[in-house]
Coordinates of C-alpha atoms in Angstrom, one line a residue:
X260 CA 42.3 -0.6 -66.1
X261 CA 44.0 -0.5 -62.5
X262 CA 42.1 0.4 -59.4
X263 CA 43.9 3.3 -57.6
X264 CA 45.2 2.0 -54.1
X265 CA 43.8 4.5 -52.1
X266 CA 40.2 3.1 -53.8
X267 CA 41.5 -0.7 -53.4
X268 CA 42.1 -0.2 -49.8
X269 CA 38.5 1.4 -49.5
X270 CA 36.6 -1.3 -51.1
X271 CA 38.4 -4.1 -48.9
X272 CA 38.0 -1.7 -45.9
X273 CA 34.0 -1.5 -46.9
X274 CA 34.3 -5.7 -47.7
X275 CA 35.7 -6.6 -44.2
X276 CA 33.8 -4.5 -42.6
X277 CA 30.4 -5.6 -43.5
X278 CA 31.7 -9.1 -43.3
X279 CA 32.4 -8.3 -39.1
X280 CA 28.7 -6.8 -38.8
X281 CA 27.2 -9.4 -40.9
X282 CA 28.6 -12.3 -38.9
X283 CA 26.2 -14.4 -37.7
X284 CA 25.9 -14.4 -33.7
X285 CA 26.3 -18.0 -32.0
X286 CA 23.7 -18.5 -29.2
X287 CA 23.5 -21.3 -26.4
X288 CA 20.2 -23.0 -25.9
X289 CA 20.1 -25.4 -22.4
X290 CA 16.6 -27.0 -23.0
X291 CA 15.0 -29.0 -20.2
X292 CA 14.8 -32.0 -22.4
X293 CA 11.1 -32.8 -23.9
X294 CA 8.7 -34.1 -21.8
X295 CA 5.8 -32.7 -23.0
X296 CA 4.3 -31.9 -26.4
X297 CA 4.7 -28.3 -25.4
X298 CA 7.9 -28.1 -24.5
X299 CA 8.6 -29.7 -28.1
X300 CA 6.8 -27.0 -29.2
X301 CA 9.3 -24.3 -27.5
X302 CA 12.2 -25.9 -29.0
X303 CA 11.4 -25.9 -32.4
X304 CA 9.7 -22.1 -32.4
X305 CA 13.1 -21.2 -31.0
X306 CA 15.2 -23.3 -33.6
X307 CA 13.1 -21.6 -36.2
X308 CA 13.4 -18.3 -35.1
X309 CA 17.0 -18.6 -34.9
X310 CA 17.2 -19.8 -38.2
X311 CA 15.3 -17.0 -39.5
X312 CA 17.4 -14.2 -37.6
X313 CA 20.9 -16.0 -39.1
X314 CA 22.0 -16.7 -35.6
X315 CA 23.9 -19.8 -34.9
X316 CA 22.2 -22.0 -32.5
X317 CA 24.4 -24.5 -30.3
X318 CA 21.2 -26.7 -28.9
X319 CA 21.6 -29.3 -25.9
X320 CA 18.8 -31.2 -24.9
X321 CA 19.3 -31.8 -20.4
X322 CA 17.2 -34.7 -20.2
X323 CA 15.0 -33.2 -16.8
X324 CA 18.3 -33.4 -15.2
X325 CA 19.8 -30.1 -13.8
X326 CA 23.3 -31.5 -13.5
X327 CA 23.2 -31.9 -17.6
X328 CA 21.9 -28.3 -18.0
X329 CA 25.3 -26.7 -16.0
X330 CA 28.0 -29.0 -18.5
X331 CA 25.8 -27.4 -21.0
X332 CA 26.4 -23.7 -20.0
X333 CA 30.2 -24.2 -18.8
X334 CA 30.5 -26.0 -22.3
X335 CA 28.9 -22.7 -24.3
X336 CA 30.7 -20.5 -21.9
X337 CA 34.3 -22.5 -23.2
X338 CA 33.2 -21.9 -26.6
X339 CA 32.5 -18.1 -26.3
X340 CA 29.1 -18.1 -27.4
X341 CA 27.8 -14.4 -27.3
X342 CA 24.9 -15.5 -24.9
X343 CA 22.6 -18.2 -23.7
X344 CA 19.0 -19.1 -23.3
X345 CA 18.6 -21.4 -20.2
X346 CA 14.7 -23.3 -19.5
X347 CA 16.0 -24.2 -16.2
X348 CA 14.5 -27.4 -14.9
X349 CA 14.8 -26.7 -11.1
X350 CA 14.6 -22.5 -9.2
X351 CA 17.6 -23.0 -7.4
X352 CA 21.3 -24.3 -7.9
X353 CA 22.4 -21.7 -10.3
X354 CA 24.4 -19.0 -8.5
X355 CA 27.8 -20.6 -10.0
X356 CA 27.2 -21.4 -13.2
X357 CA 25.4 -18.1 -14.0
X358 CA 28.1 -15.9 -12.0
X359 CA 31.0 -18.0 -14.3
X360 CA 28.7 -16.8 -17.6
X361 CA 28.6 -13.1 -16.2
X362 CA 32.0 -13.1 -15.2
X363 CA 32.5 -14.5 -19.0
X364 CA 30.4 -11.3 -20.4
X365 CA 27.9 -13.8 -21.5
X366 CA 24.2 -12.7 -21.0
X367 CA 21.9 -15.6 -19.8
X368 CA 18.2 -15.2 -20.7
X369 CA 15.9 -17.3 -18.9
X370 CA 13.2 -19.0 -21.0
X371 CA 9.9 -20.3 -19.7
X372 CA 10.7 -20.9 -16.1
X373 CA 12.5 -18.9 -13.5
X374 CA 15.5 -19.4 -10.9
X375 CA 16.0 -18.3 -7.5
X376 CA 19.3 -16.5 -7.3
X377 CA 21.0 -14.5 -4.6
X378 CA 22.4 -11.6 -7.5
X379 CA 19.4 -11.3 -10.1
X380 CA 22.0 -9.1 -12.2
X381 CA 23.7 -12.8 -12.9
X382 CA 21.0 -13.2 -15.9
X383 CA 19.7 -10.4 -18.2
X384 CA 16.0 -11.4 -18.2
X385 CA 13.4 -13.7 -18.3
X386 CA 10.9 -14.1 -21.0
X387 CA 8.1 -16.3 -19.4
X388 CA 4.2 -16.3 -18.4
X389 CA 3.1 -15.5 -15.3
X390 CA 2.3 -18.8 -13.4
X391 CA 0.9 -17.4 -10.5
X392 CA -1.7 -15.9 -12.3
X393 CA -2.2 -19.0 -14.7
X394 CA -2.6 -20.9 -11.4
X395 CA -5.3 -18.3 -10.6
X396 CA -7.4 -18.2 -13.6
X397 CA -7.8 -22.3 -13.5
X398 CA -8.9 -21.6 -9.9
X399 CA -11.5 -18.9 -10.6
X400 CA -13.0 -20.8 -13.7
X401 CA -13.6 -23.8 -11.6
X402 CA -14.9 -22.2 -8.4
X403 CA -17.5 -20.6 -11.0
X404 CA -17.9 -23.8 -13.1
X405 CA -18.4 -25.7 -9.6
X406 CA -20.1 -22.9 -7.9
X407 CA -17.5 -22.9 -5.4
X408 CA -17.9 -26.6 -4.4
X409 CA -15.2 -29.2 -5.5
X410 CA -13.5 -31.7 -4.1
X411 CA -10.7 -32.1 -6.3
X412 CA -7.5 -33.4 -7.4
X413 CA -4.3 -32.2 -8.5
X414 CA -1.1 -32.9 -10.9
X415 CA 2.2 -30.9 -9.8
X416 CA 4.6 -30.7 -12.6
X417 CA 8.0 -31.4 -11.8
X418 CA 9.3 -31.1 -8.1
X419 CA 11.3 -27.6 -7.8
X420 CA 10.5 -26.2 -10.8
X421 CA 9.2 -22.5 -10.8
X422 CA 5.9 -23.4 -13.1
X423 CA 4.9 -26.2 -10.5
X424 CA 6.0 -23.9 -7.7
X425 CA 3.7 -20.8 -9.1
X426 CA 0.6 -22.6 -10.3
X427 CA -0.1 -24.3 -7.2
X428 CA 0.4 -21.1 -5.3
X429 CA -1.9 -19.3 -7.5
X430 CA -4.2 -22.4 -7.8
X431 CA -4.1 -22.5 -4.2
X432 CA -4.8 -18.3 -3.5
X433 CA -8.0 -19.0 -4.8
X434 CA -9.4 -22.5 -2.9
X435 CA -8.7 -20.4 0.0
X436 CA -11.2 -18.3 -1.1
X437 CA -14.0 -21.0 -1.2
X438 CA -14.3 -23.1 1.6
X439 CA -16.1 -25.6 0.1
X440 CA -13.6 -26.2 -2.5
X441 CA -10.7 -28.9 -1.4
X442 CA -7.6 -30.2 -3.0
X443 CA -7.9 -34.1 -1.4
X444 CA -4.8 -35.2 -3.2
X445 CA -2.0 -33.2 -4.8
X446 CA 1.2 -35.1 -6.5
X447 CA 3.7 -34.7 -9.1
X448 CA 3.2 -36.5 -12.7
X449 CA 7.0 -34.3 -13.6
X450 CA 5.0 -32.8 -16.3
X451 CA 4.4 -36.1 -18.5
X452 CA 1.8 -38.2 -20.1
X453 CA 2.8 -40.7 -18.4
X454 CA 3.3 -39.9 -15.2
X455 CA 0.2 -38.2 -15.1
X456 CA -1.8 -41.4 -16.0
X457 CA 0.0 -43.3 -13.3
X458 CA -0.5 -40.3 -10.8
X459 CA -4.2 -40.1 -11.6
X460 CA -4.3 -44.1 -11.4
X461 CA -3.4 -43.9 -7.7
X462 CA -5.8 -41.0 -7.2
X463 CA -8.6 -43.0 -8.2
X464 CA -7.5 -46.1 -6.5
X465 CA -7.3 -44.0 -2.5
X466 CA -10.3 -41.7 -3.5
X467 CA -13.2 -44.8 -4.3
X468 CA -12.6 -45.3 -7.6
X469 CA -12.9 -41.5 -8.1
X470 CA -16.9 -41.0 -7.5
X471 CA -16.6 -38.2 -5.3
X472 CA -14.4 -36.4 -7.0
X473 CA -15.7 -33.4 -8.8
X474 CA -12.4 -32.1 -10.6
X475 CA -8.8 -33.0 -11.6
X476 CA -6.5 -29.4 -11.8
X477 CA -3.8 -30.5 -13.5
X478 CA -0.8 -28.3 -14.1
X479 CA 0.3 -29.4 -18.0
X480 CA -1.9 -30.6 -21.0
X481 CA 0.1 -34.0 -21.4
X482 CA -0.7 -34.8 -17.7
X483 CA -4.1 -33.8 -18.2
X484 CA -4.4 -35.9 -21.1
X485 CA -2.7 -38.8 -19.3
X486 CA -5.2 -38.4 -16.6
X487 CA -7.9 -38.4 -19.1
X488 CA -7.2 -42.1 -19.9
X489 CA -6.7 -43.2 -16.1
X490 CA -10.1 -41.9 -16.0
X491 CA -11.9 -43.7 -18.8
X492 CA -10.0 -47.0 -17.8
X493 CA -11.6 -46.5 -14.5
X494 CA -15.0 -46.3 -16.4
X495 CA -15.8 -42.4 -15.7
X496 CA -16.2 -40.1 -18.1
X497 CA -13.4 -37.1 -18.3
X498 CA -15.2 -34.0 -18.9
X499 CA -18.2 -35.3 -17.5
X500 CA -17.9 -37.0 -14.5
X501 CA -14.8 -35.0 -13.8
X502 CA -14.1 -31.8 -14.9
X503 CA -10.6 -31.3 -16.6
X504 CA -8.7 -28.2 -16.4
X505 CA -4.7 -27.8 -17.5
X506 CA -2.4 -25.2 -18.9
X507 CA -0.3 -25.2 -22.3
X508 CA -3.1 -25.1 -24.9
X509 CA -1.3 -27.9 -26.7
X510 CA -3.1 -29.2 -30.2
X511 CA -4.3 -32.5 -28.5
X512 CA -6.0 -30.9 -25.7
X513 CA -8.3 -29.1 -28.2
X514 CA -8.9 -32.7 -29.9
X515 CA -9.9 -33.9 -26.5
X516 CA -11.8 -31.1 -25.7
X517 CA -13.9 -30.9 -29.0
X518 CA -14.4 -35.1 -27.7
X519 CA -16.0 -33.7 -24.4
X520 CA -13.1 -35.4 -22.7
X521 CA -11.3 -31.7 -21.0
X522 CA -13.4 -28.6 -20.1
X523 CA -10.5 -25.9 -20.2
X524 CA -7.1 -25.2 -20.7
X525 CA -4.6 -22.0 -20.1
X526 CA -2.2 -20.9 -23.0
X527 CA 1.3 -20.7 -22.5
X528 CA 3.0 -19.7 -25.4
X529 CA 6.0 -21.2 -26.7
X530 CA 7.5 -19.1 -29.3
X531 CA 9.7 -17.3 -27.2
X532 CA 12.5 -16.9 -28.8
X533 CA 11.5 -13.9 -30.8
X534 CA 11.3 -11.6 -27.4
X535 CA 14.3 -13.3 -26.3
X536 CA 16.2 -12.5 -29.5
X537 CA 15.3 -9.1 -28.9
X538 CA 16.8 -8.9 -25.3
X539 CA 20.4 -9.8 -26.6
X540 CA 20.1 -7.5 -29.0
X541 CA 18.6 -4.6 -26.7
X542 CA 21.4 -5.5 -24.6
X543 CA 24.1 -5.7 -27.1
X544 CA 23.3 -2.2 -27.9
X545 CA 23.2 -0.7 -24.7
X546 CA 19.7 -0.3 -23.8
X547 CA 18.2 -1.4 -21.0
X548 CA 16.0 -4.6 -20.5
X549 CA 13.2 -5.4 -18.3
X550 CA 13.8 -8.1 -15.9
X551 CA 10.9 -9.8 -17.0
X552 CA 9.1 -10.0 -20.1
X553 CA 5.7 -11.4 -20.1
X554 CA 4.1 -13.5 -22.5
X555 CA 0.4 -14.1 -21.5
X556 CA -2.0 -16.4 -23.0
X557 CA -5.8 -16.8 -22.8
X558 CA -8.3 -19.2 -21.2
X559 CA -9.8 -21.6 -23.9
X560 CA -13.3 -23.2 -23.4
X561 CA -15.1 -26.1 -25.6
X562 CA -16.7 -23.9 -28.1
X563 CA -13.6 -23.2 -30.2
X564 CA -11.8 -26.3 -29.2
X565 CA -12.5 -28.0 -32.8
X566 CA -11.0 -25.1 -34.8
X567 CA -8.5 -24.6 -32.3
X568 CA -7.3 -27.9 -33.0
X569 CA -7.8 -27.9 -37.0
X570 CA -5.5 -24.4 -36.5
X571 CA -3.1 -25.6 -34.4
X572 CA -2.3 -29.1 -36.1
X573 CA -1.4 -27.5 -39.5

């Protein structure tokens, strides 16, 4: 039996059509490179989410280096992708780049971090934490761990980024607050282990082996945790002799909490791709997007730390 053609024509129609709508959209993802157990983390909670939604992920890892992250987005601007997701390494040094993607009708979202830009319309949003306010919470639960009386040292994360930028401004609203409370040394580990442990090692050296010290503020877990080390090679005792406070709430900063070895840490979350996701497609269809979309995380103390970890490691 033959179809009629009228019917033939409707069922190719229908077939071609849901082909075009089912097509799977092809996303850019500049990643900082992965210096940190977190930032691991991020990438493979966006991979996954990508993978789950169907969309086509073209990932390109910078290596810390801001130059790499700009061949990246002129490269996915060249191939058409229908938007990007930048973690910018650095705030500023983006106005080009992000004006060629706009002018290309490619929406950028920002993930994690921030950039300073002269036309905020030259990306669609940023999905990130609040820093500032991450910076404040470490600051108010050690002036109340310390009763307002620390001298103390601190671990910047990488020069010009927007989370070292914002944590030590919020960190640093609240020392002003307690004038007993001082930051005696303040560098940047670049948000590694092991620039943290070398960081920490000259800390200790300039500041008497470290006995006066009450507290090391450090502004990522895998600094913290390379500071932890400096520390017990100095033969102090992390925790003890110094309190430890970072942010990322990483799996092995619960270990070495539930060891006695870190006090506290901040959660940043790093499955973001699911509210960044959602942007494109708010955008796609029209509606409007927020400039930023928050993703908050809680302060963690000891007393979970172990199951924490057991729950995070899985």
């Amino acid at each position: 039996m033959r179809c009629k053609p009228s019917i033939l024509a409707c069922l190719l129609a229908a077939t071609f059509g849901l082909s075009a709508t089912a097509q799977a959209m092809t996303v850019g993802f500049s990643q900082i490179g992965s210096e940190s157990g977190w930032r691991t983390s991020e990438t493979e909670s966006i991979k996954a989410e990508a993978q789950q939604r169907g969309i086509e992920l073209k990932f390109s890892d910078a290596q810390q280096k801001q130059e790499n992250q700009i061949k990246a987005l002129r490269s996915f601007i060249a191939q058409g992708v229908d938007a990007i997701l930048l973690a910018p390494v650095v705030e500023t040094g983006w106005d080009q780049v992000l004006k060629e993607a706009k002018d290309a009708g490619i929406p950028v979202v920002l993930v994690d971090r921030g950039v300073k830009v002269k036309d905020e319309s030259l990306y669609l949003t940023k999905v990130a934490s609040d820093f500032v306010e991450e910076g404040r919470l470490a600051g108010s639960w050690l002036a109340a761990e310390t009763s307002g009386k620390c001298d103390l040292v601190e671990l910047q994360g990488t020069v010009g980024s927007s989370a070292a930028i914002d944590r030590k401004t919020g960190f640093g609203q609240v020392m002003d607050l307690f004038p007993r409370m001082h930051i005696l040394r303040s560098q940047s580990g670049d948000f590694t282990r092991a620039g943290g442990k070398m960081v920490m090692e000259s800390f200790l050296k300039a500041e008497n082996g470290g006995k006066g010290l009450c507290a090391v503020y450090a502004h990522n877990d895998d600094m913290a945790l390379g500071a932890i080390q400096a520390i017990k090679e100095a033969g102090l005792k992390p925790g003890k002799d110094l309190k430890v406070i970072s942010i990322d709430a990483v799996p092995d900063i619960f270990k070495a909490m539930a060891e006695g070895e870190t006090n506290a840490t901040i959660e940043l979350s790093p499955n973001l791709g699911g509210p960044a996701f959602d942007a494109i497609d708010a955008a796609k269809a029209g509606k409007e997007v927020p400039k930023w979309i928050k993703v908050q995380g809680p302060l963690y103390l000891p007393d979970t730390a172990a199951a924490e970890y057991q729950r995070r490691s899985k």
